[in-house]
mmCIF file with all atom_site columns, C-alpha atoms in Angstrom:
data_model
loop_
_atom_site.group_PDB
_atom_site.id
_atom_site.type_symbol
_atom_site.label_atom_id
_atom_site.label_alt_id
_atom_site.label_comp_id
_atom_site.label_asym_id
_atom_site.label_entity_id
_atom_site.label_seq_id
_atom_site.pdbx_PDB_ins_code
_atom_site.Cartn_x
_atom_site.Cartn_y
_atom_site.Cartn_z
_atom_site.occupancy
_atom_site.B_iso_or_equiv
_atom_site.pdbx_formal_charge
_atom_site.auth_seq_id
_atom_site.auth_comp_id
_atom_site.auth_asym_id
_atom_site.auth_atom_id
_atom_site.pdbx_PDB_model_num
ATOM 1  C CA . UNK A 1 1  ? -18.449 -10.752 86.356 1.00 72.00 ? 1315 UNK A CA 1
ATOM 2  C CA . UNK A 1 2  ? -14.476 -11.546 85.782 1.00 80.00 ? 1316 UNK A CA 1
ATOM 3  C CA . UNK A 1 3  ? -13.231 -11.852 82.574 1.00 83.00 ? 1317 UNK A CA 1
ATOM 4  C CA . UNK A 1 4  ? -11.520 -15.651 81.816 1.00 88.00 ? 1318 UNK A CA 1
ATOM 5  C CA . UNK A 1 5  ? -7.978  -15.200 80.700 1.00 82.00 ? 1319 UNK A CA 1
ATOM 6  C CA . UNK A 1 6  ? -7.287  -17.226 77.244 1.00 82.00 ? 1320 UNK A CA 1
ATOM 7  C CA . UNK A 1 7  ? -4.275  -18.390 75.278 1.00 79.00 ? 1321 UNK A CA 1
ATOM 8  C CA . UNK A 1 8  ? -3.559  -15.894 72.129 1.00 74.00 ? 1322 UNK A CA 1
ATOM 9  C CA . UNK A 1 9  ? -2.253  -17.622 69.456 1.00 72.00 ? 1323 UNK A CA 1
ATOM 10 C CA . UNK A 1 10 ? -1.469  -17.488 65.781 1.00 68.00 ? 1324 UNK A CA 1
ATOM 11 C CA . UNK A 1 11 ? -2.333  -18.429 62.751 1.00 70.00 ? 1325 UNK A CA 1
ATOM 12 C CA . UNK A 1 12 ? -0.491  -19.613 59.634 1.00 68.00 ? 1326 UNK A CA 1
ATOM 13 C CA . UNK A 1 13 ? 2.770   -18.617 60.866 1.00 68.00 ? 1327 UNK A CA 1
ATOM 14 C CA . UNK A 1 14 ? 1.583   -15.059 60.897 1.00 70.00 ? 1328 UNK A CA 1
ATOM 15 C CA . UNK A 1 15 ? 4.732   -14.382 63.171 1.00 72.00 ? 1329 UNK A CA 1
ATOM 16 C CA . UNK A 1 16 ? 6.885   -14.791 60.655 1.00 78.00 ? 1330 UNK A CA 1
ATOM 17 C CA . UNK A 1 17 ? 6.625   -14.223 56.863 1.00 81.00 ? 1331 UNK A CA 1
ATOM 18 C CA . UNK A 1 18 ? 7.112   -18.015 56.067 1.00 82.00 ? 1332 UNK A CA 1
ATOM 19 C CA . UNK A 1 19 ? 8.079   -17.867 52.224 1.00 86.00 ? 1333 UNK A CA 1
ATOM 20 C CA . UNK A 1 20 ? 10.369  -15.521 52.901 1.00 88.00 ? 1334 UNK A CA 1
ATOM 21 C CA . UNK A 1 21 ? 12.197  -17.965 55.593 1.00 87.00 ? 1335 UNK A CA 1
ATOM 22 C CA . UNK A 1 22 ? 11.680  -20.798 52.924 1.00 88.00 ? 1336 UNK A CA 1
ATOM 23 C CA . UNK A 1 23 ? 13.598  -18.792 50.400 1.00 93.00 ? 1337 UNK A CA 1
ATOM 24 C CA . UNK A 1 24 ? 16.361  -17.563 52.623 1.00 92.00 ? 1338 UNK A CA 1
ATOM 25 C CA . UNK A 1 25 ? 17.112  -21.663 53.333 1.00 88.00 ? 1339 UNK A CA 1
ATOM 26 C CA . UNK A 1 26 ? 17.081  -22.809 49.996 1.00 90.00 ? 1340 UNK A CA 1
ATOM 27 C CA . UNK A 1 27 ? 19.198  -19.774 48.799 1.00 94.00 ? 1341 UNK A CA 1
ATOM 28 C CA . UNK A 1 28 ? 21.944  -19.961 51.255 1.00 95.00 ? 1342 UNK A CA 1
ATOM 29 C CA . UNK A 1 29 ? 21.890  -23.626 51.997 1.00 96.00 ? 1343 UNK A CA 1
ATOM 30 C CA . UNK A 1 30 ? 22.484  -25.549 48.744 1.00 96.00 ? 1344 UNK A CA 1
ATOM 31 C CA . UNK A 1 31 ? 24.573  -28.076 47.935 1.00 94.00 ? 1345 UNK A CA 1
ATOM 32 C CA . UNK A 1 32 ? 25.225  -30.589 45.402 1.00 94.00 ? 1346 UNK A CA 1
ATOM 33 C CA . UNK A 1 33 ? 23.512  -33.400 47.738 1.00 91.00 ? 1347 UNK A CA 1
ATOM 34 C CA . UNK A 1 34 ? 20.477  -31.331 48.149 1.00 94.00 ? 1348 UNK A CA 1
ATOM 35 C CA . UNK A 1 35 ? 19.428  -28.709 51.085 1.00 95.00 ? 1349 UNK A CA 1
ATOM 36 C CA . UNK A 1 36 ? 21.180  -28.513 54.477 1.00 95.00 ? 1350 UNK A CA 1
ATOM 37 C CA . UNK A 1 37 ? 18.752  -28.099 57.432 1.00 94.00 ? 1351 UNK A CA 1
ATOM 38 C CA . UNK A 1 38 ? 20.858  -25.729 59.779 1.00 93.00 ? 1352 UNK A CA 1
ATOM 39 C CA . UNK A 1 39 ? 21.481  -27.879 62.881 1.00 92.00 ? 1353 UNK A CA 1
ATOM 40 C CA . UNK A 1 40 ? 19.393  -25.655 64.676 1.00 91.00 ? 1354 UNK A CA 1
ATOM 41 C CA . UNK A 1 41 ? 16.228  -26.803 62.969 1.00 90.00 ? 1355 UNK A CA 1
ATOM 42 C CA . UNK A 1 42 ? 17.590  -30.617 62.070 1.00 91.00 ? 1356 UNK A CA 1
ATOM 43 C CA . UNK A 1 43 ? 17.096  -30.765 66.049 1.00 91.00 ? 1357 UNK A CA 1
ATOM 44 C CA . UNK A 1 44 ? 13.901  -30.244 65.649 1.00 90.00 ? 1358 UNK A CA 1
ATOM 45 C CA . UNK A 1 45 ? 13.186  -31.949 62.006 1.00 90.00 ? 1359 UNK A CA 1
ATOM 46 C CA . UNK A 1 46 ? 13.693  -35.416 61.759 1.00 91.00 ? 1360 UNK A CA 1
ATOM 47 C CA . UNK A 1 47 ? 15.921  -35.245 58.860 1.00 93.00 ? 1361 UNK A CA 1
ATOM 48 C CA . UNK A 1 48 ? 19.191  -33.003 57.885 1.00 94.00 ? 1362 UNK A CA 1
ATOM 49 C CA . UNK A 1 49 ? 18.949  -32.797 54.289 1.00 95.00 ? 1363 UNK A CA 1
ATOM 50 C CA . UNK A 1 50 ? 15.873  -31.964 51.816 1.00 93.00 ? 1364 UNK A CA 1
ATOM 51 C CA . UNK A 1 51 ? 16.672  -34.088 48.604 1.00 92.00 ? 1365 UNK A CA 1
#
């Protein structure tokens, strides 16, 4: 009998250590009008700014 190849995936962002991403944008993207979302991720988001 062959074995069926399946999808791995993750869980809970286990890829990456989430609060540590969290902190790194809060810390080095402040501003007086709130949080920046790096354009990288505002692509993705749909909103630029955390208020």
């Amino acid at each position: 009998m062959m074995a069926i190849a399946k999808w791995v995936h993750t869980l809970n962002g286990s890829a990456l250590a989430i609060p540590r991403i969290m902190a790194g944008l809060l810390e080095n993207h402040q501003s007086k009008n709130g949080i920046l979302i790096p354009k990288a991720l505002a692509s993705i988001l749909a909103f630029d700014t955390i208020h």
